[in-house]
Amino acid sequence: MKKTVQAYIEEIPNWQDGSSLGKAPLSGMQWLVWSLATAGKFFEGLIVFMGGIALPLVSEQFSIDQTTKGFITAATLAGILIGALFLGGLADRFGRKPVFIGEMVLLLIGLLGASFSSSSELLIFWLFIMGLALGADYPTAHLVISESIPASIRGRLVLGAFSFQALGAVIGTAICAVVLSSKPELSTWRIFYLLPVIPVALVAWGRIFLPESSHWLLSKGHLTKAEKQLRKLLNRQDISLLQLEIAEEGVVKYKSSKFGDLFHGKQLKSTILASLPWFLQDISTYGIGIFTPIIIAAAFGAEAQEHNLSALIHNDLLGAKGTALVDIGFLVGIAFAIWLSDKLGRIPLQIAGFIGCALGLLIAAAGNFNGGNNIVLIGVGFFLFQFMTNLGPNSQTYLIAGEVFPTKIRGVGAGFAAASGKVGAVITAFFFPALLSGFGADRLLPLLALTSLIGAWITWLYRVETKGVNLETI
């Protein structure tokens, strides 16, 4: 009997005695798809947070001013914005697999270019190229996972892959601390960008062997190819697909991916839910994430006041070590998100996470009140922020964006949402150094807390719960 793609993915086989396995098992290819999709998120966390450690070294080596420093910190995020908005949408037009491979090749080129940059202008350009690749991965990685696995475990596996962003952040700051300790030189920042080159090349090569999304192939009318790729994904031969997935009949009017389609009918509510909370979340997350080393350097050690190479390396190491400790909250938070997302749902976790982020930022602000350096309050505040943002908005916005749109505009919808988030990230990264210098952490952090509270309110107002929902019914 002919079935839809998702029906085959959801199918639970029986033992010879007729008893059921209990849940749909994942094939080796499905696990490979998931494993290679985790890489893009890992590299993003690694590269973006390494950039925070590299920034003081780059600033000193190229003798840059505050404006140029803003461009350097914003370059990768601006690239992510453009990549998610435009390159991610290519996955709807040309397929998930070509974009999935191409983004890693582009990232490889960007890493090599950044590590050998001879000026701040060249570095900004190559950081932007790296951002393009990471931006394309935002929607594409989500799509290749969510369109390949059963709905009952979609949240856990998508967030499991997303958790590698947090792991990359922790490992990145730890690696920076180790490398900078063994090689305390201004040029050490170049090593930061060289280290991921070989892993990125291996991931690009591995993605060549993955199947194309049968959901996407069938949405384009390629029935025979969809059956072939689904056989490869599930490692079974008895597959016969329906000519047109019944659940897609309501959206066959879409001839191609169009941004305009995101703002009509019920898609407008989904677009607001997927994009606006992400924008607000990234305002605080990227500002805090990139500049945590600067904010807490004094709180985790005796900050050197001299303006020389030794003092610069000393202070940068303090920031790296303090950041590595605080970023453990990333991993703890995402672990709880993986555990709870398919139990409690996306919306409750996102709302609770936003409120918890605001509380953490206010505690950290209290630790910096009137120029103070209360180690306990600062540490607790930043740890709580990192925990709650990964339990809630940092993970749930990513999960929701890849679930609330129909197949034919899923790539462009998820890409638009990710790009909206990066608008907030770019704004924060560009203006945060000047704002931090002018207002101080005790005044700036409460403003970021306000954005989190607004994010909680918008999530509730435009809520669409996708927990356990079959993507073919979207």
XYZ file of C-alpha atoms in Angstrom:
474
model
C 0.000 0.000 0.000
C 1.308 3.452 -0.929
C 2.129 5.812 1.927
C 3.502 9.286 2.539
C 7.169 9.903 3.313
C 6.497 10.608 6.977
C 4.310 7.506 7.291
C 7.272 5.350 6.302
C 9.562 7.234 8.688
C 7.040 6.798 11.518
C 6.344 3.124 10.759
C 7.031 0.777 13.661
C 8.080 -2.715 12.534
C 6.886 -5.890 14.239
C 8.804 -8.921 15.439
C 8.071 -12.256 13.769
C 5.581 -13.095 16.545
C 3.609 -9.958 15.701
C 4.649 -7.893 18.720
C 5.661 -4.274 18.148
C 9.062 -2.735 18.845
C 7.396 0.108 20.719
C 8.885 2.928 18.648
C 10.312 3.515 15.189
C 14.022 2.636 15.153
C 16.534 4.890 13.426
C 18.687 3.491 10.641
C 22.429 3.974 10.431
C 21.905 6.582 7.699
C 19.463 8.535 9.849
C 22.080 8.666 12.615
C 24.708 9.761 10.071
C 22.438 12.577 8.894
C 22.043 13.700 12.491
C 25.763 13.443 13.271
C 26.863 15.521 10.290
C 24.148 18.083 10.965
C 25.534 18.670 14.461
C 28.832 19.843 12.980
C 27.565 23.178 11.678
C 26.198 24.165 15.080
C 29.424 23.055 16.770
C 31.520 25.142 14.385
C 29.313 28.190 14.943
C 29.740 28.036 18.714
C 33.452 27.362 18.334
C 34.154 30.176 15.860
C 31.905 32.904 17.279
C 33.112 32.456 20.845
C 36.736 32.050 19.770
C 36.268 35.431 18.127
C 35.520 36.940 21.519
C 38.871 35.718 22.814
C 40.683 36.748 19.630
C 39.278 40.287 19.615
C 41.732 41.901 22.098
C 44.693 40.339 20.246
C 43.406 41.431 16.841
C 42.683 44.930 18.152
C 46.237 45.331 19.417
C 47.964 43.805 16.388
C 46.103 45.960 13.858
C 45.804 49.019 16.174
C 42.101 49.365 15.450
C 39.629 51.879 16.890
C 36.238 51.175 18.458
C 34.400 51.483 15.138
C 36.603 48.912 13.426
C 36.307 46.673 16.462
C 32.543 46.852 16.030
C 32.853 45.822 12.381
C 35.034 42.845 13.328
C 32.616 41.594 15.960
C 29.624 42.165 13.678
C 31.129 40.708 10.479
C 30.458 37.045 11.219
C 26.986 37.804 12.544
C 26.176 39.933 9.485
C 27.280 37.032 7.304
C 25.038 34.668 9.265
C 22.145 37.070 8.711
C 22.642 37.219 4.928
C 23.431 33.499 4.688
C 20.318 32.464 6.584
C 18.096 34.890 4.667
C 19.249 34.105 1.136
C 21.423 30.981 1.050
C 19.126 29.055 3.396
C 16.232 29.668 1.013
C 18.224 27.945 -1.741
C 17.485 24.674 0.046
C 13.859 25.068 -1.048
C 14.854 25.667 -4.650
C 17.833 23.380 -5.286
C 17.447 20.849 -2.481
C 18.748 20.388 1.027
C 21.862 18.384 0.118
C 23.663 20.818 -2.280
C 23.370 23.653 0.237
C 24.329 21.321 3.075
C 27.605 20.486 1.308
C 28.347 23.916 -0.152
C 28.101 25.748 3.163
C 30.934 23.659 4.635
C 33.150 24.319 1.610
C 32.478 28.046 1.993
C 33.284 27.869 5.709
C 36.581 26.136 4.933
C 37.571 28.930 2.536
C 36.600 31.574 5.087
C 38.667 30.001 7.867
C 41.778 29.860 5.710
C 41.287 33.432 4.547
C 40.787 34.739 8.090
C 43.843 32.995 9.488
C 46.123 34.560 6.847
C 44.567 38.044 6.830
C 47.148 40.800 6.621
C 44.843 43.654 7.627
C 41.687 44.301 9.608
C 39.782 44.932 6.360
C 40.656 41.496 4.997
C 39.802 39.886 8.304
C 36.373 41.537 8.283
C 35.763 40.233 4.753
C 36.688 36.641 5.598
C 34.725 36.703 8.841
C 31.715 37.758 6.763
C 32.296 34.816 4.382
C 32.425 32.446 7.349
C 29.172 33.940 8.547
C 27.513 33.275 5.188
C 28.326 29.591 5.545
C 27.141 29.378 9.148
C 23.965 31.268 8.254
C 23.092 28.830 5.477
C 23.494 26.012 7.972
C 20.868 27.438 10.346
C 17.809 26.367 8.352
C 19.437 23.581 6.344
C 20.721 21.550 9.297
C 17.300 21.727 10.930
C 15.549 20.634 7.724
C 17.738 17.606 7.021
C 17.159 16.346 10.555
C 13.459 17.138 10.975
C 12.581 15.737 7.547
C 14.399 12.470 8.267
C 13.163 11.358 11.696
C 9.922 10.440 13.543
C 7.911 13.339 14.975
C 7.933 11.850 18.481
C 11.683 12.397 18.876
C 12.136 15.349 16.521
C 12.530 17.868 19.317
C 15.158 15.829 21.144
C 17.275 15.150 18.062
C 17.046 18.670 16.611
C 18.001 20.174 19.969
C 20.609 17.464 20.462
C 22.280 18.727 17.294
C 21.739 22.336 18.340
C 23.415 21.598 21.673
C 26.703 21.267 19.855
C 26.655 25.046 19.485
C 26.976 25.248 23.267
C 29.591 22.497 23.265
C 31.521 24.391 20.609
C 31.395 27.552 22.728
C 32.757 25.770 25.797
C 35.435 23.876 23.872
C 36.349 26.992 21.897
C 36.995 29.102 24.969
C 38.877 26.241 26.625
C 41.074 25.729 23.555
C 41.779 29.451 23.397
C 42.885 29.442 27.021
C 45.225 26.493 26.456
C 46.693 27.800 23.188
C 47.120 31.323 24.514
C 48.831 30.020 27.640
C 51.338 27.984 25.604
C 51.828 30.666 22.952
C 51.305 34.121 24.554
C 51.735 36.196 21.395
C 49.572 38.655 19.479
C 49.548 36.432 16.395
C 48.079 33.496 18.320
C 44.583 34.508 17.175
C 45.479 33.137 13.715
C 45.823 29.655 15.204
C 42.275 29.924 16.531
C 40.932 30.030 12.962
C 43.314 27.368 11.630
C 42.355 24.713 14.172
C 38.881 23.927 12.717
C 40.102 23.623 9.087
C 40.603 19.843 8.961
C 37.372 18.989 10.839
C 35.379 21.263 8.511
C 36.911 19.580 5.441
C 36.010 16.137 6.799
C 32.405 17.181 7.439
C 32.068 18.587 3.903
C 33.317 15.259 2.514
C 30.972 13.222 4.715
C 27.887 15.159 3.658
C 28.426 14.071 0.036
C 27.187 10.585 0.954
C 23.887 11.659 2.530
C 20.506 11.193 0.789
C 18.412 14.113 -0.410
C 15.226 14.898 1.528
C 12.349 12.812 0.172
C 9.926 15.396 1.544
C 11.545 18.035 -0.663
C 11.801 15.756 -3.715
C 8.134 14.845 -3.499
C 7.137 18.494 -3.043
C 8.858 19.111 -6.392
C 7.084 16.177 -8.063
C 10.120 13.846 -8.223
C 8.358 10.658 -7.117
C 10.922 8.111 -8.338
C 13.864 10.025 -6.851
C 11.982 10.466 -3.571
C 11.426 6.712 -3.306
C 15.093 6.011 -4.082
C 16.372 8.456 -1.479
C 13.925 7.214 1.149
C 15.140 3.654 0.587
C 18.670 4.894 1.177
C 17.647 6.784 4.321
C 15.661 3.953 5.902
C 17.741 1.061 4.517
C 14.683 -0.755 3.163
C 13.407 -1.579 -0.333
C 9.634 -2.000 0.120
C 8.761 1.670 -0.397
C 5.992 2.970 -2.639
C 5.064 6.624 -2.166
C 1.829 8.442 -2.888
C 2.052 10.639 -5.962
C 1.190 13.698 -3.872
C 1.270 13.842 -0.104
C -2.318 14.476 0.950
C -1.324 16.905 3.672
C 0.463 19.038 1.079
C -2.696 19.641 -0.995
C -3.427 22.828 0.914
C -0.122 24.363 -0.103
C 0.327 23.194 -3.706
C -0.281 26.787 -4.773
C 3.358 27.537 -3.839
C 5.366 27.306 -7.036
C 8.627 28.400 -5.441
C 9.976 29.777 -2.208
C 8.861 33.382 -1.799
C 9.362 35.680 1.146
C 5.915 37.119 0.502
C 4.332 33.758 1.289
C 5.512 34.136 4.882
C 3.213 37.103 5.468
C -0.130 35.800 4.237
C -2.905 34.066 6.160
C -1.923 31.796 9.017
C 1.719 31.944 7.935
C 1.955 35.506 9.288
C 1.359 34.292 12.860
C 3.973 31.575 12.384
C 6.448 34.080 10.945
C 6.040 36.459 13.881
C 6.434 33.622 16.397
C 9.513 32.250 14.627
C 11.303 35.543 14.004
C 10.528 38.261 16.558
C 11.393 36.305 19.752
C 14.583 35.109 18.006
C 15.481 38.745 17.273
C 14.999 39.710 20.913
C 16.817 36.636 22.193
C 19.903 37.257 20.054
C 20.169 40.844 21.235
C 21.133 39.588 24.684
C 22.657 36.190 23.882
C 25.241 37.357 21.361
C 26.055 40.541 23.196
C 26.681 38.633 26.397
C 28.321 35.672 24.659
C 30.828 37.672 22.639
C 31.727 40.105 25.379
C 31.547 37.878 28.457
C 35.390 37.720 28.525
C 35.531 41.515 28.713
C 32.731 41.844 31.266
C 33.944 39.255 33.760
C 37.713 39.425 33.298
C 38.109 41.558 36.413
C 35.715 39.405 38.426
C 37.698 36.191 37.963
C 41.139 37.503 38.736
C 43.361 40.493 39.279
C 43.047 42.398 36.023
C 46.314 43.960 34.917
C 46.114 47.724 34.337
C 49.299 48.217 32.313
C 49.065 48.709 28.562
C 51.578 46.184 27.256
C 51.640 42.734 25.659
C 51.975 40.885 28.954
C 48.982 42.672 30.492
C 46.896 42.138 27.350
C 47.569 38.373 27.308
C 46.994 38.166 31.063
C 43.595 39.878 30.870
C 42.545 37.883 27.801
C 43.358 34.641 29.603
C 41.306 35.726 32.614
C 38.374 36.381 30.324
C 38.772 33.026 28.564
C 38.932 31.073 31.816
C 35.984 32.896 33.331
C 33.952 32.425 30.146
C 34.701 28.688 30.065
C 33.352 28.347 33.603
C 30.199 30.357 32.938
C 29.523 28.686 29.570
C 29.043 25.353 31.321
C 25.568 26.748 31.885
C 25.145 26.371 28.110
C 25.523 22.609 28.316
C 23.376 22.164 31.404
C 20.586 24.283 29.915
C 20.549 22.527 26.563
C 20.557 19.137 28.284
C 17.352 20.075 30.087
C 15.897 21.438 26.828
C 16.553 18.118 25.061
C 14.899 16.261 27.931
C 11.843 18.511 28.243
C 11.051 19.811 24.734
C 9.027 16.746 23.694
C 7.461 16.496 27.148
C 6.419 20.043 28.087
C 6.393 21.628 24.647
C 8.225 24.473 22.923
C 6.097 27.416 24.066
C 6.220 26.841 27.878
C 9.998 26.362 27.773
C 10.552 29.468 25.653
C 8.460 31.664 27.949
C 10.076 30.312 31.124
C 13.510 30.666 29.539
C 12.982 34.315 28.627
C 11.882 35.132 32.181
C 14.867 33.253 33.617
C 17.243 35.139 31.291
C 15.906 38.450 32.579
C 16.430 37.330 36.176
C 20.004 36.213 35.486
C 20.882 39.513 33.802
C 19.466 41.494 36.724
C 21.521 39.437 39.205
C 24.679 40.023 37.128
C 23.845 43.736 36.975
C 23.597 43.811 40.762
C 27.086 42.317 40.912
C 28.383 45.202 38.770
C 26.419 47.902 40.600
C 28.338 51.180 40.932
C 31.425 49.595 39.379
C 31.550 46.745 41.883
C 32.906 43.276 41.108
C 30.869 40.885 43.252
C 32.201 37.553 41.986
C 29.332 35.513 43.431
C 26.536 37.641 41.942
C 28.253 38.006 38.565
C 28.986 34.282 38.343
C 25.499 33.222 39.435
C 23.845 35.772 37.156
C 25.743 34.781 34.025
C 25.410 31.071 34.760
C 21.643 31.453 35.240
C 21.407 33.464 32.034
C 23.319 30.847 30.036
C 21.243 28.030 31.550
C 17.860 29.641 30.957
C 18.633 30.911 27.463
C 19.575 27.411 26.335
C 16.666 25.800 28.143
C 14.342 28.321 26.532
C 14.729 30.864 23.728
C 18.145 29.949 22.336
C 17.030 26.368 21.665
C 13.274 26.731 21.256
C 13.401 29.567 18.701
C 15.623 27.383 16.530
C 13.317 24.395 16.984
C 10.093 26.304 16.316
C 11.433 28.038 13.200
C 12.002 24.725 11.431
C 8.600 23.288 12.382
C 5.897 25.911 11.853
C 6.195 26.272 8.060
C 5.038 23.874 5.294
C 7.634 21.919 3.293
C 7.680 24.185 0.236
C 8.604 27.290 2.226
C 10.237 25.641 5.236
C 13.748 26.598 4.179
C 12.951 30.232 3.438
C 10.805 30.478 6.588
C 13.470 29.038 8.877
C 16.076 31.173 7.121
C 14.053 34.341 7.586
C 13.617 33.576 11.287
C 17.344 32.938 11.740
C 18.164 36.121 9.835
C 15.794 38.083 12.075
C 17.719 36.803 15.050
C 20.999 37.855 13.535
C 19.697 41.376 12.963
C 19.549 41.622 16.727
C 22.959 39.985 17.031
C 24.592 42.365 14.539
C 23.081 45.430 16.182
C 24.286 44.259 19.566
C 27.760 43.268 18.391
C 28.322 46.589 16.644
C 27.046 48.889 19.398
C 27.766 46.807 22.505
C 31.424 47.890 22.978
C 30.499 51.588 22.968
C 27.387 51.039 25.107
C 29.312 48.952 27.615
C 31.984 51.623 27.837
C 29.514 54.483 28.098
C 26.799 53.036 30.354
C 28.600 50.271 32.262
C 27.386 46.716 32.810
C 25.171 47.672 35.752
C 23.024 49.896 33.475
C 23.253 47.925 30.229
C 22.302 44.498 31.591
C 18.864 45.622 32.882
C 18.065 46.923 29.378
C 18.884 43.498 27.967
C 16.660 41.954 30.651
C 13.776 44.047 29.342
C 14.176 42.567 25.853
C 13.865 39.093 27.383
C 10.603 39.977 29.106
C 9.216 41.354 25.852
C 10.226 38.093 24.173
C 8.213 36.099 26.723
C 5.145 38.255 26.102
C 5.325 37.935 22.292
C 5.811 34.170 22.538
C 2.596 33.875 24.548
C 0.689 36.253 22.253
C 1.550 34.396 19.009
C 1.995 30.887 20.416
C 1.814 27.875 18.070
C 2.751 24.597 19.761
C 4.526 22.080 17.468
C 5.362 19.378 20.008
C 4.872 15.985 18.346
C 3.138 17.502 15.300
C 3.590 15.626 12.014
C 5.332 18.054 9.632
C 3.119 16.895 6.766
C 0.140 18.430 8.565
C 1.719 21.880 8.878
